CSV table of C-alpha atoms in Angstrom, one decimal:
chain,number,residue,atom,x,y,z
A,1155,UNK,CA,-75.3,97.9,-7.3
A,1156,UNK,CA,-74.1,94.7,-9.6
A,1157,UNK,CA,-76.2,94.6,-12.5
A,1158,UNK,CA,-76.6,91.0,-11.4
A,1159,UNK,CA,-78.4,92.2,-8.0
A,1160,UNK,CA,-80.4,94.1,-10.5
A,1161,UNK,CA,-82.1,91.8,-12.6
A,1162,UNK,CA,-82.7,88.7,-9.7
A,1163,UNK,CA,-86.5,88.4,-9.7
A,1164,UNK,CA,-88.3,87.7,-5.9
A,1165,UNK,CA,-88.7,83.9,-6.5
A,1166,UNK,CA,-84.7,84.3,-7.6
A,1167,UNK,CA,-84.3,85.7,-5.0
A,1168,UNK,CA,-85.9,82.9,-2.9
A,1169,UNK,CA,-83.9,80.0,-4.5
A,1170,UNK,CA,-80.5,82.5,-4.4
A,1171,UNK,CA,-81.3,82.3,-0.6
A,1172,UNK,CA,-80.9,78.6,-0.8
A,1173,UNK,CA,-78.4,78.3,-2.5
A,1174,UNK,CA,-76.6,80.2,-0.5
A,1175,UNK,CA,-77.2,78.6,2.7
A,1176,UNK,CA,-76.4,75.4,0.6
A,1177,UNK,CA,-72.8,76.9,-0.4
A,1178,UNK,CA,-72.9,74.4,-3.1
A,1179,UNK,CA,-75.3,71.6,-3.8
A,1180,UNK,CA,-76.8,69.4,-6.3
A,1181,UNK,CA,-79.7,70.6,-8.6
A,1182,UNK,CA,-82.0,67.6,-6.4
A,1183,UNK,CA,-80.7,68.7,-3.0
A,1184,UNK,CA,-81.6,72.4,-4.1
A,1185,UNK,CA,-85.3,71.0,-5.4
A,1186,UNK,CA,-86.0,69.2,-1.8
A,1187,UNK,CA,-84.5,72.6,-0.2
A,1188,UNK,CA,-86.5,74.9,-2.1
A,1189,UNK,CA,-89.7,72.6,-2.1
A,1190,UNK,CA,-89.5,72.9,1.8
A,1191,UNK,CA,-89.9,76.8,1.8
A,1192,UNK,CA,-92.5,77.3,-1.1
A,1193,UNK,CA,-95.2,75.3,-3.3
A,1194,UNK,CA,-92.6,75.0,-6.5
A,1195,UNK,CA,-92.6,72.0,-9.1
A,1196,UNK,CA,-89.2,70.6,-9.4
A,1197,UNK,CA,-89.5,72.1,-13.1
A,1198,UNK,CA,-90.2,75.4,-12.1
A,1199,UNK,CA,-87.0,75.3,-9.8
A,1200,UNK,CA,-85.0,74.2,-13.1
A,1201,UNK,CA,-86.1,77.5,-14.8
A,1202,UNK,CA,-85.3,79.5,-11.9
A,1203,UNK,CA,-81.0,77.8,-11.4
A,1204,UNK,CA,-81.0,77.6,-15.3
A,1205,UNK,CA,-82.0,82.0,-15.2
A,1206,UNK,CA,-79.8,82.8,-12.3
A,1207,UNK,CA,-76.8,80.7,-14.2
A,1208,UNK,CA,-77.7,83.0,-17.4
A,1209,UNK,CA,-77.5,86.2,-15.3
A,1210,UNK,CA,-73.9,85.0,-13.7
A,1211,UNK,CA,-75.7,84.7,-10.3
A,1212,UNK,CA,-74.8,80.5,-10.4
A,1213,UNK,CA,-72.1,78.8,-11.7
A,1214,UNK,CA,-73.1,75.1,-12.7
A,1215,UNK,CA,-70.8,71.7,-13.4
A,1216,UNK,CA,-72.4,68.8,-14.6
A,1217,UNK,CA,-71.6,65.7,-13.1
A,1218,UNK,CA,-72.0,62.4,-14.6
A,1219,UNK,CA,-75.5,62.2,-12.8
A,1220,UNK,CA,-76.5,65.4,-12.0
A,1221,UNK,CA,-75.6,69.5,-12.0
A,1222,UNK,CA,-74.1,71.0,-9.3
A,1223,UNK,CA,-74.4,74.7,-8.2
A,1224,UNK,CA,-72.4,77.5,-6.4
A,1225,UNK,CA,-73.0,81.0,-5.8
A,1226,UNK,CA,-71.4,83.9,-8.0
A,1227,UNK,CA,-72.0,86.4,-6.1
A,1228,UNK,CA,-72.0,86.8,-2.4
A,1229,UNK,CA,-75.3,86.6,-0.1
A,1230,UNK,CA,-73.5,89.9,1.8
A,1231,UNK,CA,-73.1,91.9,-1.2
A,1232,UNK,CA,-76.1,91.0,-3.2
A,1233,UNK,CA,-77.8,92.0,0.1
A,1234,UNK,CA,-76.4,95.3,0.7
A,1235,UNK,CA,-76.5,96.3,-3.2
A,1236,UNK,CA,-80.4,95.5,-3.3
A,1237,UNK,CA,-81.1,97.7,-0.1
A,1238,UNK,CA,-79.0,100.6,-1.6
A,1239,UNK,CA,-80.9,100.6,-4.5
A,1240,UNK,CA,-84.2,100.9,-2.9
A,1241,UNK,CA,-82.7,103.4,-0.7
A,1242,UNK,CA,-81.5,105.5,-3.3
A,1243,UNK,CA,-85.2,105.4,-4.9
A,1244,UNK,CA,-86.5,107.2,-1.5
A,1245,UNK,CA,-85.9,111.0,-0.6
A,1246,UNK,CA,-83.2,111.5,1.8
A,1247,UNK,CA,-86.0,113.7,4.1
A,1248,UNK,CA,-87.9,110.7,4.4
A,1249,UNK,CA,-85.6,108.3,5.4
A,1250,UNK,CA,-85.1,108.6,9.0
A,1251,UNK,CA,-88.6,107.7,9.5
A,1252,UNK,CA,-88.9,105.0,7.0
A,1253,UNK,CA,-85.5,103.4,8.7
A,1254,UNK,CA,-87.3,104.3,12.4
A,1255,UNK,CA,-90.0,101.9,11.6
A,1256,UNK,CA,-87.7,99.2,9.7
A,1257,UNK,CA,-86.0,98.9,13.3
A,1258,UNK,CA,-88.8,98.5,15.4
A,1259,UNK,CA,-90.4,95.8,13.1
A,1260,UNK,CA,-87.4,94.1,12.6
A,1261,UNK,CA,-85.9,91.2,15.0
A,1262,UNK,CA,-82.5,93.1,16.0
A,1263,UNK,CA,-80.4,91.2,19.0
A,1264,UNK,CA,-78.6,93.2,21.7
A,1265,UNK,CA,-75.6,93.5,19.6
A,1266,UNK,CA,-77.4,94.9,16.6
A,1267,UNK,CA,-78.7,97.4,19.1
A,1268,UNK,CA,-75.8,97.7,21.1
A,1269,UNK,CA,-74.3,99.2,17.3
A,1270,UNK,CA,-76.7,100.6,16.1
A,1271,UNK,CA,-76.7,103.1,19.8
A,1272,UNK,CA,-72.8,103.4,18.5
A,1273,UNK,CA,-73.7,104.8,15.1
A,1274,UNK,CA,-76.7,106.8,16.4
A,1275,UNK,CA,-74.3,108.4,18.5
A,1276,UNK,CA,-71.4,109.3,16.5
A,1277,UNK,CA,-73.5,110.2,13.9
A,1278,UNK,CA,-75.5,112.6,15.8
A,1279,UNK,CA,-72.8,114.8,16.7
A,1280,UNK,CA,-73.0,116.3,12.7
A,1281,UNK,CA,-76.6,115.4,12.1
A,1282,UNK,CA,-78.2,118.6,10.7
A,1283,UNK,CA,-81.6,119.9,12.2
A,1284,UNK,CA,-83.2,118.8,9.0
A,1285,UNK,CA,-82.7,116.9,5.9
A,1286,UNK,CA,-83.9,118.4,2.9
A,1287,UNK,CA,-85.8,116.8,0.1
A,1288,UNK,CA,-83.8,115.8,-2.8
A,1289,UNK,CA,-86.6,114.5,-5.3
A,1290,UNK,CA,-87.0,117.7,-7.2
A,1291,UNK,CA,-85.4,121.1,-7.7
A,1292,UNK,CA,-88.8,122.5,-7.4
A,1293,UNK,CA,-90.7,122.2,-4.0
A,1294,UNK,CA,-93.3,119.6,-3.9
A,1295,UNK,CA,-95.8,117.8,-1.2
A,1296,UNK,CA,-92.6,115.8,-0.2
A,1297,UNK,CA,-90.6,119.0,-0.1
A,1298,UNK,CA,-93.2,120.6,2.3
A,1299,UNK,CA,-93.4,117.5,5.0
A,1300,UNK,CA,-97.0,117.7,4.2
A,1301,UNK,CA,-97.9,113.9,2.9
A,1302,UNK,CA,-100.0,113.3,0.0
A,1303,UNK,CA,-103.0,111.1,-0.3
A,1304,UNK,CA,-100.9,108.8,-2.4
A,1305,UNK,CA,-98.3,108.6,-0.2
């Protein structure tokens, strides 16, 4: 994961998303975007473009009336680098049933289905029986398959 990915906060996150959409756009056209998908002051939406140009996530130009942004880093990659970190924080043997529930919440259209069958498939022919924990070197509740009351 970029250490950029890393240290965007959710409301970065948020206004990343505009910006993004956007491609590049003035710090007022980002303010009326931003203002239409959350209760932000115009200031607050400074603070947020002035941070993300701090952590290399923006690039800014001033123009003679106003600051125009663009993207750093790519909506694709930020993307995928954010969901392999949280992967990576859940054990492998848990996995399969956290992404079973991600796809049947999530919209999906019939050619994210269509590929996800394809990978199902190809991947099952040398899918073990099991996956075993990977959290600790000595077994745990996670270990056994038996959930805790904190889980």
């Amino acid at each position: 994961m970029t250490s950029i990915s890393k240290q965007i906060s959710s409301a970065e996150w948020e206004l990343m998303r505009v910006v993004w959409t956007l491609k590049t756009a003035s710090s007022r056209e980002i303010i009326q975007a931003a203002q239409q998908q959350q209760a932000w002051s115009a200031s607050t939406i400074k603070t947020l473009l002035r941070r993300l140009v701090q952590k290399g996530a923006l690039q800014t130009q001033k123009t003679p009336h106003h600051f125009v942004y663009s993207p750093q880093i790519t909506e694709g990659q930020a993307q995928v680098d954010l969901a392999e970190n949280c992967w990576q924080q859940i054990c492998d043997m848990k996995k399969g049933a956290i992404l079973q529930q991600l796809v049947q919440q999530s919209p999906l259209s019939q050619t994210d289905i269509h590929q996800l069958q394809k990978i199902l498939t190809t991947k099952l022919a040398s899918a073990p029986q099991s996956v075993p924990c990977n959290c600790l070197a000595d077994s745990g509740p996670c270990c056994t398959g038996k959930e805790t009351q904190d889980d």
